Amino acid sequence: MAILKWSQERKIEWHYIAPGKPQQNAFAESFIGRLRDECLNETLFTSLAEVRAVLAGWCDDYDQIRPHSSLGNQTPIAFTRQWGGSPERLGSSTHRPIAQPAQMGQNQNGLYF
């Protein structure tokens, strides 16, 4: 409900993807598939800190170094330079979290998280 409230407050239309129709969001499905195949399925994480570090490295590679077919098989940096842009201004497509990460510990039920 929080995401629906957020989108309504900002007058952003919310569209659901029909069940069994991932092609309705092909760009996200393509990215998620690569992330799963190249990173998540290949790594056995031992801590949340390790997850964050590995994902940050993978995202930097994806956003900065690897060629993208949508950019004529150029890296994002080469594509930016081609059009007179500054690679320093080329940021990651990932966004900083809005909230601080949750503290590790014990909840009121005595369960560790």
PDB file of C-alpha atoms in Angstrom:
ATOM      1  CA  MET A   1       0.000   0.000   0.000  1.00  0.00           C
ATOM      2  CA  ALA A   2       2.936   2.348   0.684  1.00  0.00           C
ATOM      3  CA  ILE A   3       4.073   2.320  -2.956  1.00  0.00           C
ATOM      4  CA  LEU A   4       0.540   3.017  -4.172  1.00  0.00           C
ATOM      5  CA  LYS A   5       0.214   5.941  -1.764  1.00  0.00           C
ATOM      6  CA  TRP A   6       3.632   7.263  -2.849  1.00  0.00           C
ATOM      7  CA  SER A   7       2.705   7.060  -6.552  1.00  0.00           C
ATOM      8  CA  GLN A   8      -0.654   8.757  -5.971  1.00  0.00           C
ATOM      9  CA  GLU A   9       0.942  11.606  -4.018  1.00  0.00           C
ATOM     10  CA  ARG A  10       3.312  12.221  -6.937  1.00  0.00           C
ATOM     11  CA  LYS A  11       0.619  11.737  -9.590  1.00  0.00           C
ATOM     12  CA  ILE A  12       2.463   8.781 -11.114  1.00  0.00           C
ATOM     13  CA  GLU A  13       0.278   6.270 -12.912  1.00  0.00           C
ATOM     14  CA  TRP A  14       0.573   2.748 -11.566  1.00  0.00           C
ATOM     15  CA  HIS A  15       0.299  -0.122 -14.059  1.00  0.00           C
ATOM     16  CA  TYR A  16       0.304  -3.737 -13.051  1.00  0.00           C
ATOM     17  CA  ILE A  17       1.922  -6.393 -15.187  1.00  0.00           C
ATOM     18  CA  ALA A  18      -0.583  -9.080 -16.072  1.00  0.00           C
ATOM     19  CA  PRO A  19       0.217 -12.462 -14.494  1.00  0.00           C
ATOM     20  CA  GLY A  20       2.217 -14.600 -16.895  1.00  0.00           C
ATOM     21  CA  LYS A  21       3.086 -11.613 -19.119  1.00  0.00           C
ATOM     22  CA  PRO A  22       6.671 -10.621 -18.232  1.00  0.00           C
ATOM     23  CA  GLN A  23       7.136  -9.265 -21.770  1.00  0.00           C
ATOM     24  CA  GLN A  24       5.048  -6.277 -20.663  1.00  0.00           C
ATOM     25  CA  ASN A  25       8.148  -5.170 -18.741  1.00  0.00           C
ATOM     26  CA  ALA A  26      10.887  -6.546 -20.977  1.00  0.00           C
ATOM     27  CA  PHE A  27      13.645  -4.124 -19.920  1.00  0.00           C
ATOM     28  CA  ALA A  28      13.273  -4.949 -16.233  1.00  0.00           C
ATOM     29  CA  GLU A  29      12.951  -8.671 -16.946  1.00  0.00           C
ATOM     30  CA  SER A  30      16.136  -8.586 -19.025  1.00  0.00           C
ATOM     31  CA  PHE A  31      18.072  -6.792 -16.283  1.00  0.00           C
ATOM     32  CA  ILE A  32      16.711  -9.026 -13.515  1.00  0.00           C
ATOM     33  CA  GLY A  33      17.598 -12.139 -15.526  1.00  0.00           C
ATOM     34  CA  ARG A  34      21.181 -10.966 -16.009  1.00  0.00           C
ATOM     35  CA  LEU A  35      21.516 -10.018 -12.347  1.00  0.00           C
ATOM     36  CA  ARG A  36      20.192 -13.424 -11.287  1.00  0.00           C
ATOM     37  CA  ASP A  37      22.294 -15.455 -13.749  1.00  0.00           C
ATOM     38  CA  GLU A  38      25.568 -13.535 -13.446  1.00  0.00           C
ATOM     39  CA  CYS A  39      25.587 -12.614  -9.785  1.00  0.00           C
ATOM     40  CA  LEU A  40      22.922 -13.996  -7.487  1.00  0.00           C
ATOM     41  CA  ASN A  41      23.036 -17.621  -8.689  1.00  0.00           C
ATOM     42  CA  GLU A  42      26.844 -17.593  -8.640  1.00  0.00           C
ATOM     43  CA  THR A  43      27.409 -16.275  -5.120  1.00  0.00           C
ATOM     44  CA  LEU A  44      26.812 -17.800  -1.719  1.00  0.00           C
ATOM     45  CA  PHE A  45      26.457 -14.788   0.544  1.00  0.00           C
ATOM     46  CA  THR A  46      27.459 -15.003   4.185  1.00  0.00           C
ATOM     47  CA  SER A  47      26.305 -11.574   5.368  1.00  0.00           C
ATOM     48  CA  LEU A  48      24.222  -8.595   4.391  1.00  0.00           C
ATOM     49  CA  ALA A  49      27.409  -6.531   4.103  1.00  0.00           C
ATOM     50  CA  GLU A  50      28.747  -9.028   1.560  1.00  0.00           C
ATOM     51  CA  VAL A  51      25.500  -8.830  -0.431  1.00  0.00           C
ATOM     52  CA  ARG A  52      25.789  -5.044  -0.564  1.00  0.00           C
ATOM     53  CA  ALA A  53      29.464  -5.146  -1.595  1.00  0.00           C
ATOM     54  CA  VAL A  54      29.002  -7.791  -4.297  1.00  0.00           C
ATOM     55  CA  LEU A  55      25.920  -6.076  -5.733  1.00  0.00           C
ATOM     56  CA  ALA A  56      27.666  -2.690  -5.751  1.00  0.00           C
ATOM     57  CA  GLY A  57      30.573  -4.192  -7.714  1.00  0.00           C
ATOM     58  CA  TRP A  58      28.257  -5.930 -10.150  1.00  0.00           C
ATOM     59  CA  CYS A  59      26.232  -2.743 -10.695  1.00  0.00           C
ATOM     60  CA  ASP A  60      29.400  -0.688 -11.294  1.00  0.00           C
ATOM     61  CA  ASP A  61      30.506  -3.217 -13.915  1.00  0.00           C
ATOM     62  CA  TYR A  62      27.049  -3.244 -15.524  1.00  0.00           C
ATOM     63  CA  ASP A  63      26.704   0.559 -15.506  1.00  0.00           C
ATOM     64  CA  GLN A  64      30.257   1.554 -16.408  1.00  0.00           C
ATOM     65  CA  ILE A  65      32.322  -1.161 -18.071  1.00  0.00           C
ATOM     66  CA  ARG A  66      30.347  -3.742 -19.995  1.00  0.00           C
ATOM     67  CA  PRO A  67      29.173  -3.049 -23.561  1.00  0.00           C
ATOM     68  CA  HIS A  68      25.424  -2.648 -24.007  1.00  0.00           C
ATOM     69  CA  SER A  69      23.634  -3.641 -27.202  1.00  0.00           C
ATOM     70  CA  SER A  70      21.277  -0.680 -26.747  1.00  0.00           C
ATOM     71  CA  LEU A  71      24.339   1.610 -27.034  1.00  0.00           C
ATOM     72  CA  GLY A  72      25.652   0.020 -30.225  1.00  0.00           C
ATOM     73  CA  ASN A  73      27.759  -2.450 -28.200  1.00  0.00           C
ATOM     74  CA  GLN A  74      29.678   0.387 -26.581  1.00  0.00           C
ATOM     75  CA  THR A  75      30.358   0.795 -22.901  1.00  0.00           C
ATOM     76  CA  PRO A  76      28.319   3.523 -21.212  1.00  0.00           C
ATOM     77  CA  ILE A  77      31.537   5.548 -20.759  1.00  0.00           C
ATOM     78  CA  ALA A  78      32.451   5.324 -24.466  1.00  0.00           C
ATOM     79  CA  PHE A  79      28.894   6.221 -25.443  1.00  0.00           C
ATOM     80  CA  THR A  80      28.949   9.247 -23.134  1.00  0.00           C
ATOM     81  CA  ARG A  81      32.282  10.458 -24.542  1.00  0.00           C
ATOM     82  CA  GLN A  82      31.024   9.998 -28.109  1.00  0.00           C
ATOM     83  CA  TRP A  83      28.284  12.531 -27.443  1.00  0.00           C
ATOM     84  CA  GLY A  84      30.533  14.993 -25.629  1.00  0.00           C
ATOM     85  CA  GLY A  85      29.477  13.990 -22.151  1.00  0.00           C
ATOM     86  CA  SER A  86      31.683  13.670 -19.124  1.00  0.00           C
ATOM     87  CA  PRO A  87      32.226  10.130 -17.819  1.00  0.00           C
ATOM     88  CA  GLU A  88      32.530  11.608 -14.317  1.00  0.00           C
ATOM     89  CA  ARG A  89      28.884  12.629 -14.563  1.00  0.00           C
ATOM     90  CA  LEU A  90      27.886   9.120 -15.596  1.00  0.00           C
ATOM     91  CA  GLY A  91      26.400   7.759 -12.406  1.00  0.00           C
ATOM     92  CA  SER A  92      25.179   4.363 -11.483  1.00  0.00           C
ATOM     93  CA  SER A  93      21.614   3.466 -12.414  1.00  0.00           C
ATOM     94  CA  THR A  94      21.185   2.267  -8.866  1.00  0.00           C
ATOM     95  CA  HIS A  95      19.869   4.784  -6.383  1.00  0.00           C
ATOM     96  CA  ARG A  96      20.982   5.417  -2.852  1.00  0.00           C
ATOM     97  CA  PRO A  97      18.548   4.020  -0.301  1.00  0.00           C
ATOM     98  CA  ILE A  98      16.084   6.485   1.154  1.00  0.00           C
ATOM     99  CA  ALA A  99      16.243   4.930   4.607  1.00  0.00           C
ATOM    100  CA  GLN A 100      19.192   3.663   6.585  1.00  0.00           C
ATOM    101  CA  PRO A 101      19.672  -0.123   6.526  1.00  0.00           C
ATOM    102  CA  ALA A 102      17.936  -1.959   9.350  1.00  0.00           C
ATOM    103  CA  GLN A 103      20.060  -2.833  12.342  1.00  0.00           C
ATOM    104  CA  MET A 104      20.848  -6.490  12.756  1.00  0.00           C
ATOM    105  CA  GLY A 105      19.569  -7.870  16.023  1.00  0.00           C
ATOM    106  CA  GLN A 106      16.685  -9.437  17.784  1.00  0.00           C
ATOM    107  CA  ASN A 107      13.033  -8.438  17.435  1.00  0.00           C
ATOM    108  CA  GLN A 108      10.420  -8.392  20.190  1.00  0.00           C
ATOM    109  CA  ASN A 109       9.610 -12.069  19.546  1.00  0.00           C
ATOM    110  CA  GLY A 110      13.192 -13.110  20.237  1.00  0.00           C
ATOM    111  CA  LEU A 111      13.847 -13.920  16.564  1.00  0.00           C
ATOM    112  CA  TYR A 112      17.127 -12.887  15.001  1.00  0.00           C
ATOM    113  CA  PHE A 113      17.104 -11.074  11.687  1.00  0.00           C
TER     114      PHE A 113
END
